[in-house]
C-alpha positions as a printed NumPy array, in Angstrom:
array([[ -5.479,  22.228,   5.163],
       [ -4.065,  18.826,   4.829],
       [ -2.574,  17.699,   7.942],
       [ -1.147,  14.544,  10.061],
       [ -1.207,  13.23 ,  13.427],
       [  0.09 ,  10.565,  15.525],
       [ -1.564,   7.53 ,  17.126],
       [  0.761,   6.165,  20.705],
       [  0.041,   2.918,  21.666],
       [ -0.684,   2.71 ,  25.78 ],
       [ -1.075,  -0.073,  27.832],
       [ -4.245,   0.727,  27.96 ],
       [ -5.347,   1.979,  24.37 ],
       [ -3.911,   4.653,  22.603],
       [ -4.087,   9.336,  22.588],
       [ -4.396,  11.47 ,  19.093],
       [ -2.712,  14.636,  18.859],
       [ -2.655,  16.256,  15.113],
       [ -0.3  ,  19.177,  13.919],
       [ -0.871,  21.088,  10.173],
       [  2.231,  19.658,   8.038],
       [  1.984,  17.011,   5.178],
       [  3.728,  13.956,   6.628],
       [  6.008,  12.243,   4.312],
       [  4.631,  10.517,   1.291],
       [  5.065,   6.591,   1.24 ],
       [  8.743,   6.47 ,   0.609],
       [ 10.765,   3.625,   2.492],
       [ 14.123,   5.165,   4.222],
       [ 17.183,   2.304,   3.714],
       [ 19.787,   2.278,   6.259],
       [ 22.039,   4.852,   4.593],
       [ 19.629,   7.417,   5.256],
       [ 18.169,   7.131,   1.238],
       [ 15.206,   7.678,   0.171],
       [ 13.019,   5.328,  -2.212],
       [ 10.412,   7.082,  -4.92 ],
       [  8.64 ,   6.623,  -8.275],
       [  8.932,   9.558, -11.261],
       [  6.656,   9.454, -13.869],
       [  6.507,  11.203, -17.162],
       [  4.572,  10.646, -20.86 ],
       [  8.506,   8.891, -21.453],
       [  9.403,   7.265, -19.362],
       [  8.517,   5.844, -15.676],
       [ 11.944,   5.21 , -12.594],
       [ 12.237,   3.926,  -9.376],
       [ 15.241,   6.094,  -7.578],
       [ 16.925,   6.884,  -4.58 ],
       [ 17.687,  10.079,  -3.412],
       [ 19.157,  11.509,  -0.168],
       [ 17.163,  13.496,   2.624],
       [ 19.109,  16.662,   1.444],
       [ 17.68 ,  16.533,  -2.094],
       [ 21.196,  15.56 ,  -3.439],
       [ 22.628,  12.056,  -5.343],
       [ 19.643,  10.741,  -6.663],
       [ 20.01 ,   7.961,  -8.431],
       [ 18.213,   5.539, -10.612],
       [ 16.928,   2.011,  -9.748],
       [ 14.844,   1.034, -12.56 ],
       [ 13.82 ,   2.364, -15.661],
       [ 10.972,   1.436, -17.708],
       [ 11.22 ,   3.656, -21.429],
       [  8.014,   3.96 , -23.072],
       [ 10.236,   5.089, -26.865],
       [  7.711,   7.376, -27.616],
       [  4.638,   5.52 , -27.115],
       [  2.126,   6.109, -23.634],
       [  1.633,   2.806, -21.957],
       [  0.26 ,   1.979, -18.879],
       [  2.921,  -0.238, -17.797],
       [  4.899,   2.078, -15.614],
       [  5.683,   1.876, -11.934],
       [  2.774,   3.087,  -9.677],
       [  3.964,   1.254,  -6.405],
       [  7.074,   0.15 ,  -4.459],
       [  8.594,  -1.282,  -1.227],
       [ 11.313,  -1.896,   0.157],
       [ 11.828,  -5.681,   2.11 ],
       [ 12.899,  -5.533,   5.747],
       [ 16.005,  -6.041,   4.65 ],
       [ 16.519,  -3.285,   2.064],
       [ 17.618,  -6.086,  -0.389],
       [ 14.577,  -6.591,  -3.163],
       [ 11.484,  -4.093,  -3.693],
       [  8.102,  -5.173,  -4.207],
       [  6.652,  -3.597,  -7.826],
       [  3.542,  -2.611,  -8.202],
       [  2.6  ,  -2.238, -12.071],
       [  5.696,  -2.805, -15.006],
       [  4.944,  -5.177, -17.812],
       [  1.503,  -7.356, -17.87 ],
       [ -0.286,  -9.576, -19.581],
       [ -3.678,  -8.382, -19.14 ],
       [ -4.046,  -5.262, -21.762],
       [ -7.063,  -2.246, -21.999],
       [ -7.458,  -2.246, -18.681],
       [ -5.906,   0.076, -16.456],
       [ -6.623,  -0.632, -13.012],
       [ -5.633,  -4.476, -13.326],
       [ -1.476,  -4.499, -12.073],
       [  0.852,  -7.107, -11.371],
       [  3.435,  -6.895,  -8.575],
       [  7.285,  -8.309,  -9.765],
       [  9.805,  -8.397,  -7.152],
       [ 12.671,  -6.833,  -8.06 ],
       [ 16.434,  -6.555,  -7.431],
       [ 18.583,  -3.768,  -5.951],
       [ 19.655,  -3.186,  -9.531],
       [ 16.765,  -2.893, -10.98 ],
       [ 16.159,  -6.25 , -13.123],
       [ 12.817,  -8.08 , -12.412],
       [ 13.281, -11.182, -10.79 ],
       [  9.756, -12.971, -10.746],
       [  5.858, -12.223, -10.994],
       [  4.161, -12.701,  -7.607],
       [  0.903, -12.193,  -8.87 ],
       [ -1.261, -11.364, -11.734],
       [ -3.024,  -8.104, -10.218],
       [ -2.371,  -6.007,  -6.872],
       [ -2.42 ,  -3.253,  -5.548],
       [ -0.43 ,  -1.722,  -2.262],
       [  1.381,  -4.426,  -1.672],
       [  3.21 ,  -4.229,   2.304],
       [  5.779,  -7.119,   3.838],
       [  5.128,  -9.023,   6.725],
       [  8.081,  -7.836,   8.939],
       [  9.853, -10.793,   8.853],
       [ 10.097, -10.352,   4.989],
       [  8.769, -13.75 ,   4.159],
       [  5.219, -12.171,   2.612],
       [  3.125, -10.157,   0.974],
       [  0.068,  -8.19 ,   1.644],
       [ -1.923,  -6.251,  -1.216],
       [ -5.391,  -5.851,  -2.2  ],
       [ -7.407,  -6.254,  -5.48 ],
       [-10.241,  -4.871,  -7.243],
       [-13.853,  -7.049,  -7.357],
       [-16.378,  -5.204,  -8.732],
       [-16.35 ,  -1.696,  -6.396],
       [-14.681,  -2.509,  -3.782],
       [-11.228,  -4.699,  -3.005],
       [-10.366,  -7.714,  -0.648],
       [ -6.957,  -8.316,   1.513],
       [ -4.781, -10.867,   0.128],
       [ -1.704, -12.313,   1.575],
       [  1.239, -14.063,  -1.285],
       [  5.043, -15.735,   0.058],
       [  7.683, -12.991,  -0.612],
       [  8.982, -16.166,  -2.827],
       [  5.79 , -16.565,  -4.847],
       [  3.24 , -19.226,  -4.429],
       [ -0.454, -19.39 ,  -3.808],
       [ -1.772, -16.104,  -2.529],
       [ -4.862, -16.398,   1.056],
       [ -7.742, -13.962,   1.096],
       [ -6.98 , -12.008,   4.473],
       [-10.49 , -10.423,   4.224],
       [-12.988, -10.254,   2.282],
       [-14.914,  -7.19 ,   1.773],
       [-18.561,  -6.96 ,   2.655],
       [-20.764,  -6.01 ,  -0.131],
       [-24.562,  -5.949,  -1.115],
       [-27.558,  -4.069,  -3.224],
       [-25.567,  -0.352,  -3.702],
       [-23.392,  -0.745,  -0.901],
       [-19.629,  -2.285,  -0.622],
       [-16.825,  -1.606,   2.016],
       [-12.726,  -1.746,   0.566],
       [ -9.729,  -1.813,   2.105],
       [ -5.677,  -0.981,   1.762],
       [ -3.152,  -1.685,   3.352],
       [ -0.073,   0.603,   4.769],
       [  1.646,  -1.247,   7.017],
       [  2.339,  -4.508,   8.805],
       [  2.529,  -4.459,  12.952],
       [  5.736,  -6.256,  13.791],
       [  5.994,  -9.055,  16.84 ],
       [  3.994, -12.596,  17.722],
       [  0.831, -10.971,  16.535],
       [  0.561, -10.494,  12.441],
       [ -1.53 ,  -7.937,  12.573],
       [ -1.953,  -5.252,   9.27 ],
       [ -2.678,  -1.522,   8.976],
       [ -5.423,  -0.557,   6.527],
       [ -7.879,   1.917,   5.843],
       [-11.893,   0.977,   5.976],
       [-14.093,   2.625,   3.53 ],
       [-17.555,   2.228,   2.971],
       [-19.562,   3.116,  -0.18 ],
       [-23.262,   3.269,  -0.116],
       [-26.537,   4.04 ,  -2.352],
       [-28.729,   6.809,  -0.325],
       [-32.877,   6.926,  -1.034],
       [-32.206,   8.72 ,  -3.986],
       [-29.73 ,   7.321,  -5.695],
       [-27.459,   8.744,  -4.944],
       [-23.764,   7.356,  -3.766],
       [-22.325,   7.732,  -0.683],
       [-18.476,   7.384,   0.916],
       [-17.992,   7.55 ,   4.51 ],
       [-14.961,   8.978,   6.277],
       [-12.112,   6.515,   6.04 ],
       [-10.825,   5.2  ,   9.34 ],
       [ -7.59 ,   3.2  ,  10.126],
       [ -8.111,  -0.282,  12.012],
       [ -5.467,  -2.909,  12.981],
       [ -6.521,  -6.551,  11.387],
       [ -5.811,  -9.766,  12.42 ],
       [ -6.   , -12.718,  10.268],
       [ -5.548, -14.921,  12.383],
       [ -8.443, -14.128,  14.277],
       [-10.584, -12.593,  11.739],
       [-10.9  ,  -9.02 ,  14.696],
       [-11.069,  -5.724,  14.038],
       [ -9.386,  -2.511,  16.005],
       [-10.759,   0.999,  15.068],
       [ -7.415,   3.255,  15.245],
       [ -9.573,   6.394,  14.368],
       [-13.228,   7.305,  14.752],
       [-14.27 ,  10.672,  13.611],
       [-15.858,  12.613,  10.092],
       [-12.156,  13.2  ,   8.103],
       [-10.779,  10.56 ,   6.119],
       [ -7.667,   8.927,   7.445],
       [ -5.123,   6.729,   5.812],
       [ -1.665,   6.954,   5.012],
       [ -0.983,   5.427,   7.98 ],
       [  2.692,   3.952,   8.66 ],
       [  3.83 ,   2.425,  12.243],
       [  6.861,   4.468,  13.473],
       [ 10.073,   1.658,  13.583],
       [  9.549,   1.257,  17.584],
       [  6.361,   0.513,  16.589],
       [  4.556,   2.743,  19.096],
       [  3.427,   5.283,  17.245],
       [  1.061,   5.379,  13.6  ],
       [  1.527,   8.833,  11.651],
       [ -1.3  ,   9.356,   9.18 ],
       [ -3.147,  11.546,   7.159]])
């Protein structure tokens, strides 16, 4: 059975509670309560918004495959904090033949691609001030955490995943804490090869990561996979699956 749980931050730590419903997927909700989502088929890929009651669906961007199935559809998108722009994973790319390499684009609210942020990235999230975007990129079988200015520019590596002979870590960013410290909500997965040569994966944990101090604070530590976390608007709780 799927589950969701909450982490509530207190002065002296945090507590966990759980319930038995699926969380809302990683859609953004704008000031009018609309939900943004991606829908894909073999004919098209679209970024859409809809009201919470399921009415008034609108298409922001449409990528038509023109009868030919291609790997240039939209994969992931996030509104900027002021809801004026969208960072998009996927869309037109120069690298062909390898599905795992997807560019990050900046898009306006009319579906126009403004500029390419980076040639390859995944799971982009905005900083609270809308000036930076964090994302990950594959390296061998691990994923490193990067940052780039939302206006475009040089990328900076924030967290280089440790990797060894038959083992390595991977990270996914889910959200960005507001406040003076630029901490990012991540999931961490550890992959390894046991003595028989069989590949294994430890349960995924949630953590917040401070790029300035390189410090990690683990928010979960149990025997189930924890991920897809989002921070509440007031910054006091995290919902995760």
